[in-house]
PDB file of C-alpha atoms in Angstrom:
ATOM      1  CA  MET J   1      -2.786  21.697  14.025  1.00  0.00           C
ATOM      2  CA  SER J   2      -2.786  18.410  15.581  1.00  0.00           C
ATOM      3  CA  ARG J   3       0.443  16.213  15.425  1.00  0.00           C
ATOM      4  CA  ILE J   4       0.580  12.899  13.515  1.00  0.00           C
ATOM      5  CA  ARG J   5       1.042  10.140  16.259  1.00  0.00           C
ATOM      6  CA  VAL J   6       3.568   8.077  15.277  1.00  0.00           C
ATOM      7  CA  ALA J   7       4.436   4.493  16.693  1.00  0.00           C
ATOM      8  CA  LEU J   8       7.452   2.090  16.043  1.00  0.00           C
ATOM      9  CA  VAL J   9       7.761  -1.619  15.881  1.00  0.00           C
ATOM     10  CA  ASP J  10      11.336  -3.112  15.623  1.00  0.00           C
ATOM     11  CA  ASP J  11      13.276  -5.790  17.558  1.00  0.00           C
ATOM     12  CA  GLN J  12      16.734  -3.880  17.538  1.00  0.00           C
ATOM     13  CA  ALA J  13      16.802  -1.619  20.475  1.00  0.00           C
ATOM     14  CA  LEU J  14      19.394   0.886  19.010  1.00  0.00           C
ATOM     15  CA  PHE J  15      17.195   1.229  15.744  1.00  0.00           C
ATOM     16  CA  ARG J  16      14.277   2.101  17.752  1.00  0.00           C
ATOM     17  CA  ALA J  17      16.017   4.797  19.742  1.00  0.00           C
ATOM     18  CA  GLY J  18      17.302   6.381  16.533  1.00  0.00           C
ATOM     19  CA  ILE J  19      13.878   6.440  15.012  1.00  0.00           C
ATOM     20  CA  ARG J  20      12.360   7.864  18.284  1.00  0.00           C
ATOM     21  CA  MET J  21      14.879  10.690  18.330  1.00  0.00           C
ATOM     22  CA  LEU J  22      14.210  11.368  14.740  1.00  0.00           C
ATOM     23  CA  VAL J  23      10.471  11.494  15.143  1.00  0.00           C
ATOM     24  CA  SER J  24      10.344  13.369  18.408  1.00  0.00           C
ATOM     25  CA  SER J  25      12.587  16.109  16.759  1.00  0.00           C
ATOM     26  CA  GLN J  26       9.800  17.139  14.402  1.00  0.00           C
ATOM     27  CA  ALA J  27       7.230  19.570  15.413  1.00  0.00           C
ATOM     28  CA  ASP J  28       4.470  18.127  13.708  1.00  0.00           C
ATOM     29  CA  LEU J  29       4.913  14.517  14.738  1.00  0.00           C
ATOM     30  CA  GLU J  30       4.418  13.147  18.235  1.00  0.00           C
ATOM     31  CA  PHE J  31       6.054   9.684  19.223  1.00  0.00           C
ATOM     32  CA  VAL J  32       3.571   7.596  20.940  1.00  0.00           C
ATOM     33  CA  GLY J  33       5.146   4.297  21.660  1.00  0.00           C
ATOM     34  CA  GLU J  34       7.360   1.306  20.357  1.00  0.00           C
ATOM     35  CA  ALA J  35       7.145  -2.230  20.518  1.00  0.00           C
ATOM     36  CA  ALA J  36       9.724  -4.975  19.987  1.00  0.00           C
ATOM     37  CA  ASN J  37       7.562  -7.682  18.407  1.00  0.00           C
ATOM     38  CA  GLY J  38       4.450  -8.172  16.435  1.00  0.00           C
ATOM     39  CA  ARG J  39       2.316  -9.306  19.330  1.00  0.00           C
ATOM     40  CA  GLU J  40       3.385  -6.208  21.246  1.00  0.00           C
ATOM     41  CA  ALA J  41       2.410  -4.097  18.149  1.00  0.00           C
ATOM     42  CA  VAL J  42      -1.218  -5.309  17.869  1.00  0.00           C
ATOM     43  CA  GLN J  43      -1.670  -4.352  21.554  1.00  0.00           C
ATOM     44  CA  LEU J  44       0.226  -0.935  20.958  1.00  0.00           C
ATOM     45  CA  ALA J  45      -2.258  -0.220  18.237  1.00  0.00           C
ATOM     46  CA  ALA J  46      -5.117  -0.774  20.525  1.00  0.00           C
ATOM     47  CA  ASP J  47      -3.848   1.126  23.401  1.00  0.00           C
ATOM     48  CA  GLU J  48      -2.323   4.227  21.783  1.00  0.00           C
ATOM     49  CA  HIS J  49      -4.446   4.650  18.403  1.00  0.00           C
ATOM     50  CA  PRO J  50      -1.340   5.997  16.427  1.00  0.00           C
ATOM     51  CA  ASP J  51      -1.904   7.483  12.958  1.00  0.00           C
ATOM     52  CA  VAL J  52       1.022   6.096  11.604  1.00  0.00           C
ATOM     53  CA  MET J  53       2.989   2.871  12.510  1.00  0.00           C
ATOM     54  CA  LEU J  54       6.527   1.908  11.294  1.00  0.00           C
ATOM     55  CA  MET J  55       6.473  -1.716  11.138  1.00  0.00           C
ATOM     56  CA  ASP J  56       9.581  -3.878  10.680  1.00  0.00           C
ATOM     57  CA  ILE J  57       8.895  -7.178   8.879  1.00  0.00           C
ATOM     58  CA  ARG J  58      11.333  -9.840  10.626  1.00  0.00           C
ATOM     59  CA  MET J  59      10.478 -10.189  14.206  1.00  0.00           C
ATOM     60  CA  PRO J  60      10.067 -12.760  16.970  1.00  0.00           C
ATOM     61  CA  GLU J  61       6.714 -13.937  18.171  1.00  0.00           C
ATOM     62  CA  LEU J  62       4.667 -12.447  15.599  1.00  0.00           C
ATOM     63  CA  ASP J  63       6.083 -10.904  12.320  1.00  0.00           C
ATOM     64  CA  GLY J  64       5.325  -7.446  10.701  1.00  0.00           C
ATOM     65  CA  ILE J  65       2.968  -9.148   8.100  1.00  0.00           C
ATOM     66  CA  GLN J  66       0.837 -10.837  10.496  1.00  0.00           C
ATOM     67  CA  ALA J  67       1.060  -8.051  12.811  1.00  0.00           C
ATOM     68  CA  THR J  68      -0.211  -5.697   9.958  1.00  0.00           C
ATOM     69  CA  ALA J  69      -3.034  -8.008   8.857  1.00  0.00           C
ATOM     70  CA  GLU J  70      -4.380  -8.257  12.627  1.00  0.00           C
ATOM     71  CA  ILE J  71      -4.090  -4.365  13.156  1.00  0.00           C
ATOM     72  CA  VAL J  72      -5.848  -3.820   9.874  1.00  0.00           C
ATOM     73  CA  GLN J  73      -8.713  -6.418  10.901  1.00  0.00           C
ATOM     74  CA  ASP J  74      -9.077  -4.878  14.305  1.00  0.00           C
ATOM     75  CA  ALA J  75      -9.566  -1.413  12.804  1.00  0.00           C
ATOM     76  CA  ALA J  76     -12.169  -2.929  10.706  1.00  0.00           C
ATOM     77  CA  ASP J  77     -14.059  -4.831  13.243  1.00  0.00           C
ATOM     78  CA  ALA J  78     -14.140  -1.514  15.113  1.00  0.00           C
ATOM     79  CA  ALA J  79     -15.452   0.295  12.250  1.00  0.00           C
ATOM     80  CA  GLY J  80     -12.434   2.857  12.676  1.00  0.00           C
ATOM     81  CA  PRO J  81      -9.825   4.236  10.532  1.00  0.00           C
ATOM     82  CA  GLY J  82      -6.957   2.433  12.162  1.00  0.00           C
ATOM     83  CA  PRO J  83      -3.184   3.115  11.743  1.00  0.00           C
ATOM     84  CA  ARG J  84      -1.583   3.658   8.379  1.00  0.00           C
ATOM     85  CA  ILE J  85       1.299   1.117   8.388  1.00  0.00           C
ATOM     86  CA  ILE J  86       4.625   1.835   6.570  1.00  0.00           C
ATOM     87  CA  VAL J  87       6.652  -1.358   6.427  1.00  0.00           C
ATOM     88  CA  LEU J  88      10.530  -1.318   6.979  1.00  0.00           C
ATOM     89  CA  THR J  89      12.638  -3.632   5.135  1.00  0.00           C
ATOM     90  CA  THR J  90      16.190  -4.193   4.567  1.00  0.00           C
ATOM     91  CA  PHE J  91      16.072  -5.081   1.132  1.00  0.00           C
ATOM     92  CA  ASP J  92      15.059  -3.014  -2.068  1.00  0.00           C
ATOM     93  CA  LEU J  93      12.114  -5.384  -2.918  1.00  0.00           C
ATOM     94  CA  ASP J  94      11.482  -8.769  -1.488  1.00  0.00           C
ATOM     95  CA  GLU J  95       8.189 -11.180  -1.212  1.00  0.00           C
ATOM     96  CA  SER J  96       7.663 -10.034   1.904  1.00  0.00           C
ATOM     97  CA  ALA J  97       6.973  -6.477   1.237  1.00  0.00           C
ATOM     98  CA  ALA J  98       4.365  -7.399  -1.327  1.00  0.00           C
ATOM     99  CA  ARG J  99       2.978  -9.610   1.141  1.00  0.00           C
ATOM    100  CA  ALA J 100       2.644  -6.813   3.639  1.00  0.00           C
ATOM    101  CA  ILE J 101       1.051  -4.604   1.036  1.00  0.00           C
ATOM    102  CA  ARG J 102      -1.633  -7.426   0.619  1.00  0.00           C
ATOM    103  CA  ALA J 103      -2.022  -7.374   4.386  1.00  0.00           C
ATOM    104  CA  GLY J 104      -2.771  -3.917   4.320  1.00  0.00           C
ATOM    105  CA  ALA J 105       0.184  -2.033   4.732  1.00  0.00           C
ATOM    106  CA  SER J 106       0.222   1.733   2.968  1.00  0.00           C
ATOM    107  CA  GLY J 107       3.874   1.098   1.379  1.00  0.00           C
ATOM    108  CA  PHE J 108       7.280   0.169   2.332  1.00  0.00           C
ATOM    109  CA  VAL J 109      10.522   2.143   2.994  1.00  0.00           C
ATOM    110  CA  LEU J 110      14.209   1.010   3.188  1.00  0.00           C
ATOM    111  CA  LYS J 111      15.827   0.769   6.488  1.00  0.00           C
ATOM    112  CA  ASP J 112      18.644   2.774   5.154  1.00  0.00           C
ATOM    113  CA  ALA J 113      16.567   5.455   3.558  1.00  0.00           C
ATOM    114  CA  ASP J 114      17.749   9.079   4.337  1.00  0.00           C
ATOM    115  CA  PRO J 115      16.024  10.441   7.480  1.00  0.00           C
ATOM    116  CA  GLU J 116      14.540  12.967   5.337  1.00  0.00           C
ATOM    117  CA  PHE J 117      12.860  10.335   3.264  1.00  0.00           C
ATOM    118  CA  LEU J 118      11.155   8.461   6.196  1.00  0.00           C
ATOM    119  CA  LEU J 119       9.807  11.692   7.630  1.00  0.00           C
ATOM    120  CA  ALA J 120       8.249  12.550   4.240  1.00  0.00           C
ATOM    121  CA  ALA J 121       6.945   8.934   4.087  1.00  0.00           C
ATOM    122  CA  ILE J 122       5.395   9.307   7.372  1.00  0.00           C
ATOM    123  CA  ARG J 123       3.470  12.650   6.456  1.00  0.00           C
ATOM    124  CA  THR J 124       2.474  11.356   2.948  1.00  0.00           C
ATOM    125  CA  VAL J 125       1.134   8.076   4.177  1.00  0.00           C
ATOM    126  CA  HIS J 126      -0.867  10.136   6.962  1.00  0.00           C
ATOM    127  CA  ALA J 127      -2.203  12.223   3.921  1.00  0.00           C
ATOM    128  CA  GLY J 128      -3.767   9.140   2.286  1.00  0.00           C
ATOM    129  CA  ASN J 129      -1.141   8.434  -0.263  1.00  0.00           C
ATOM    130  CA  ALA J 130       1.229   5.359  -0.648  1.00  0.00           C
ATOM    131  CA  VAL J 131       4.825   5.256  -0.213  1.00  0.00           C
ATOM    132  CA  ILE J 132       6.931   2.833  -1.846  1.00  0.00           C
ATOM    133  CA  ALA J 133      10.588   2.726  -2.700  1.00  0.00           C
ATOM    134  CA  ALA J 134      10.656   4.350  -6.107  1.00  0.00           C
ATOM    135  CA  SER J 135      13.132   1.597  -7.685  1.00  0.00           C
ATOM    136  CA  ALA J 136      10.879  -1.100  -6.885  1.00  0.00           C
ATOM    137  CA  THR J 137       7.612   0.273  -7.552  1.00  0.00           C
ATOM    138  CA  ARG J 138       6.776  -1.146 -11.088  1.00  0.00           C
ATOM    139  CA  ARG J 139       8.580  -4.757  -9.887  1.00  0.00           C
ATOM    140  CA  LEU J 140       6.294  -4.535  -6.523  1.00  0.00           C
ATOM    141  CA  PHE J 141       3.107  -4.102  -8.740  1.00  0.00           C
ATOM    142  CA  GLU J 142       4.005  -6.812 -10.985  1.00  0.00           C
ATOM    143  CA  GLU J 143       3.393  -9.133  -8.165  1.00  0.00           C
ATOM    144  CA  PHE J 144       0.068  -8.351  -8.204  1.00  0.00           C
ATOM    145  CA  ARG J 145      -0.604  -8.147 -11.795  1.00  0.00           C
ATOM    146  CA  ALA J 146      -3.699 -10.627 -13.104  1.00  0.00           C
ATOM    147  CA  THR J 147      -3.349 -12.720 -16.115  1.00  0.00           C
ATOM    148  CA  PRO J 148      -5.053 -10.827 -19.204  1.00  0.00           C
ATOM    149  CA  ASP J 149      -8.674 -11.978 -19.107  1.00  0.00           C
ATOM    150  CA  ALA J 150      -8.131 -14.066 -16.025  1.00  0.00           C
ATOM    151  CA  VAL J 151     -10.715 -12.215 -13.977  1.00  0.00           C
ATOM    152  CA  PRO J 152     -13.699 -10.553 -14.713  1.00  0.00           C
ATOM    153  CA  GLN J 153     -14.524  -6.947 -14.004  1.00  0.00           C
ATOM    154  CA  PRO J 154     -15.440  -6.372 -10.412  1.00  0.00           C
ATOM    155  CA  THR J 155     -18.910  -5.311  -9.844  1.00  0.00           C
ATOM    156  CA  ALA J 156     -18.046  -2.705  -7.906  1.00  0.00           C
ATOM    157  CA  PHE J 157     -15.962  -1.003 -10.276  1.00  0.00           C
ATOM    158  CA  ALA J 158     -18.814  -1.088 -12.851  1.00  0.00           C
ATOM    159  CA  GLU J 159     -20.640   1.026 -10.753  1.00  0.00           C
ATOM    160  CA  LEU J 160     -18.027   4.052 -10.810  1.00  0.00           C
ATOM    161  CA  THR J 161     -18.958   6.938 -13.136  1.00  0.00           C
ATOM    162  CA  PRO J 162     -17.140   7.344 -16.420  1.00  0.00           C
ATOM    163  CA  ARG J 163     -15.277  10.201 -14.690  1.00  0.00           C
ATOM    164  CA  GLU J 164     -14.195   8.197 -11.648  1.00  0.00           C
ATOM    165  CA  ARG J 165     -13.192   5.301 -14.021  1.00  0.00           C
ATOM    166  CA  GLU J 166     -10.918   7.965 -15.702  1.00  0.00           C
ATOM    167  CA  ILE J 167      -9.422   9.383 -12.286  1.00  0.00           C
ATOM    168  CA  PHE J 168      -9.032   5.627 -11.009  1.00  0.00           C
ATOM    169  CA  VAL J 169      -6.842   4.691 -14.080  1.00  0.00           C
ATOM    170  CA  LEU J 170      -4.582   7.713 -13.552  1.00  0.00           C
ATOM    171  CA  ALA J 171      -4.370   7.175  -9.526  1.00  0.00           C
ATOM    172  CA  ALA J 172      -3.492   3.436 -10.303  1.00  0.00           C
ATOM    173  CA  ARG J 173      -0.731   4.525 -12.556  1.00  0.00           C
ATOM    174  CA  GLY J 174       0.659   6.495  -9.724  1.00  0.00           C
ATOM    175  CA  LEU J 175      -0.053   9.880 -10.621  1.00  0.00           C
ATOM    176  CA  SER J 176      -0.704  12.557  -7.784  1.00  0.00           C
ATOM    177  CA  ASN J 177      -3.747  14.772  -7.374  1.00  0.00           C
ATOM    178  CA  ALA J 178      -1.814  17.579  -8.983  1.00  0.00           C
ATOM    179  CA  GLU J 179      -0.921  15.600 -11.976  1.00  0.00           C
ATOM    180  CA  ILE J 180      -4.297  14.131 -12.281  1.00  0.00           C
ATOM    181  CA  ALA J 181      -6.194  17.496 -12.084  1.00  0.00           C
ATOM    182  CA  ALA J 182      -3.808  18.996 -14.758  1.00  0.00           C
ATOM    183  CA  ALA J 183      -4.735  15.926 -16.957  1.00  0.00           C
ATOM    184  CA  GLU J 184      -8.261  15.975 -16.483  1.00  0.00           C
ATOM    185  CA  PHE J 185      -8.799  20.087 -16.427  1.00  0.00           C
ATOM    186  CA  LEU J 186      -9.857  19.739 -12.718  1.00  0.00           C
ATOM    187  CA  SER J 187      -9.048  21.516  -9.661  1.00  0.00           C
ATOM    188  CA  GLU J 188      -7.093  19.511  -7.099  1.00  0.00           C
ATOM    189  CA  ALA J 189      -9.912  19.690  -4.554  1.00  0.00           C
ATOM    190  CA  THR J 190     -12.299  17.997  -7.044  1.00  0.00           C
ATOM    191  CA  VAL J 191      -9.668  15.221  -8.023  1.00  0.00           C
ATOM    192  CA  LYS J 192      -9.504  14.608  -3.979  1.00  0.00           C
ATOM    193  CA  THR J 193     -13.307  14.409  -3.834  1.00  0.00           C
ATOM    194  CA  HIS J 194     -13.372  11.728  -6.670  1.00  0.00           C
ATOM    195  CA  VAL J 195     -10.578   9.885  -5.100  1.00  0.00           C
ATOM    196  CA  SER J 196     -12.299   9.562  -2.098  1.00  0.00           C
ATOM    197  CA  ARG J 197     -15.619   8.503  -3.511  1.00  0.00           C
ATOM    198  CA  ILE J 198     -13.667   5.935  -5.598  1.00  0.00           C
ATOM    199  CA  LEU J 199     -12.071   4.611  -2.392  1.00  0.00           C
ATOM    200  CA  THR J 200     -15.397   4.196  -0.457  1.00  0.00           C
ATOM    201  CA  LYS J 201     -17.120   2.655  -3.572  1.00  0.00           C
ATOM    202  CA  LEU J 202     -14.575  -0.090  -4.043  1.00  0.00           C
ATOM    203  CA  SER J 203     -14.097  -0.277  -0.119  1.00  0.00           C
ATOM    204  CA  LEU J 204     -10.535   0.581  -0.421  1.00  0.00           C
ATOM    205  CA  ARG J 205      -8.248   1.739   2.649  1.00  0.00           C
ATOM    206  CA  ASP J 206      -5.974   4.195   0.583  1.00  0.00           C
ATOM    207  CA  ARG J 207      -4.359   4.753  -2.754  1.00  0.00           C
ATOM    208  CA  VAL J 208      -1.806   2.019  -2.322  1.00  0.00           C
ATOM    209  CA  GLN J 209      -4.801  -0.391  -1.955  1.00  0.00           C
ATOM    210  CA  LEU J 210      -6.351   1.160  -5.276  1.00  0.00           C
ATOM    211  CA  VAL J 211      -3.062   0.302  -7.170  1.00  0.00           C
ATOM    212  CA  VAL J 212      -3.154  -3.196  -5.864  1.00  0.00           C
ATOM    213  CA  TYR J 213      -6.886  -3.722  -6.714  1.00  0.00           C
ATOM    214  CA  ALA J 214      -6.242  -2.487 -10.255  1.00  0.00           C
ATOM    215  CA  TYR J 215      -3.308  -4.807 -10.895  1.00  0.00           C
ATOM    216  CA  GLU J 216      -5.090  -7.648  -9.223  1.00  0.00           C
ATOM    217  CA  ASN J 217      -8.095  -7.148 -11.531  1.00  0.00           C
ATOM    218  CA  GLY J 218      -6.261  -6.354 -14.742  1.00  0.00           C
ATOM    219  CA  LEU J 219      -7.692  -2.720 -14.654  1.00  0.00           C
ATOM    220  CA  VAL J 220      -4.399  -1.108 -15.670  1.00  0.00           C
ATOM    221  CA  ASP J 221      -2.072  -1.807 -18.370  1.00  0.00           C
TER     222      ASP J 221
END
């Protein structure tokens, strides 16, 4: 089985050393490089093509939000998948975390999270799911909530089948594939296929972008 390629971006050398040791200790993870600022991060992504990048927000030269946006755009320009980016933040929820999600990050993790949680986050994001500090999830997505009747229903959403719309709403509310399968009396494999088609039709990168899309367009309560 191929290992998940992980890169780290943080301006604190001691923190980088600890994360490097943690990631390298896992049989299914491979540490492929590190950077000390956002500008180096963009080059690191281009050179090493990591599967997952851990990205600090506040750094010199280019911050983590700008670096995330550039990396996501570079991947789009190259028509490639690009790395999934987990933002590292000191605070439970700040405005910067919401901006990072908008820029294309797949979630955020607190810097003082347990090592096991960070490792699980890497694997979860690599699998295409979102990772957001549980205590901040609702407040985070309030940042994206549309004013009722403020925006028309997107044309692309109207093109989803009735079943896809049902699954979209459940996924946007944070249900896992297993939970959606149980609610809709489907197999997990079928749900995974539906979610993949939904992401493709709506031109979304992953499930966290699906949630943002739902809230921004007023598609969930």
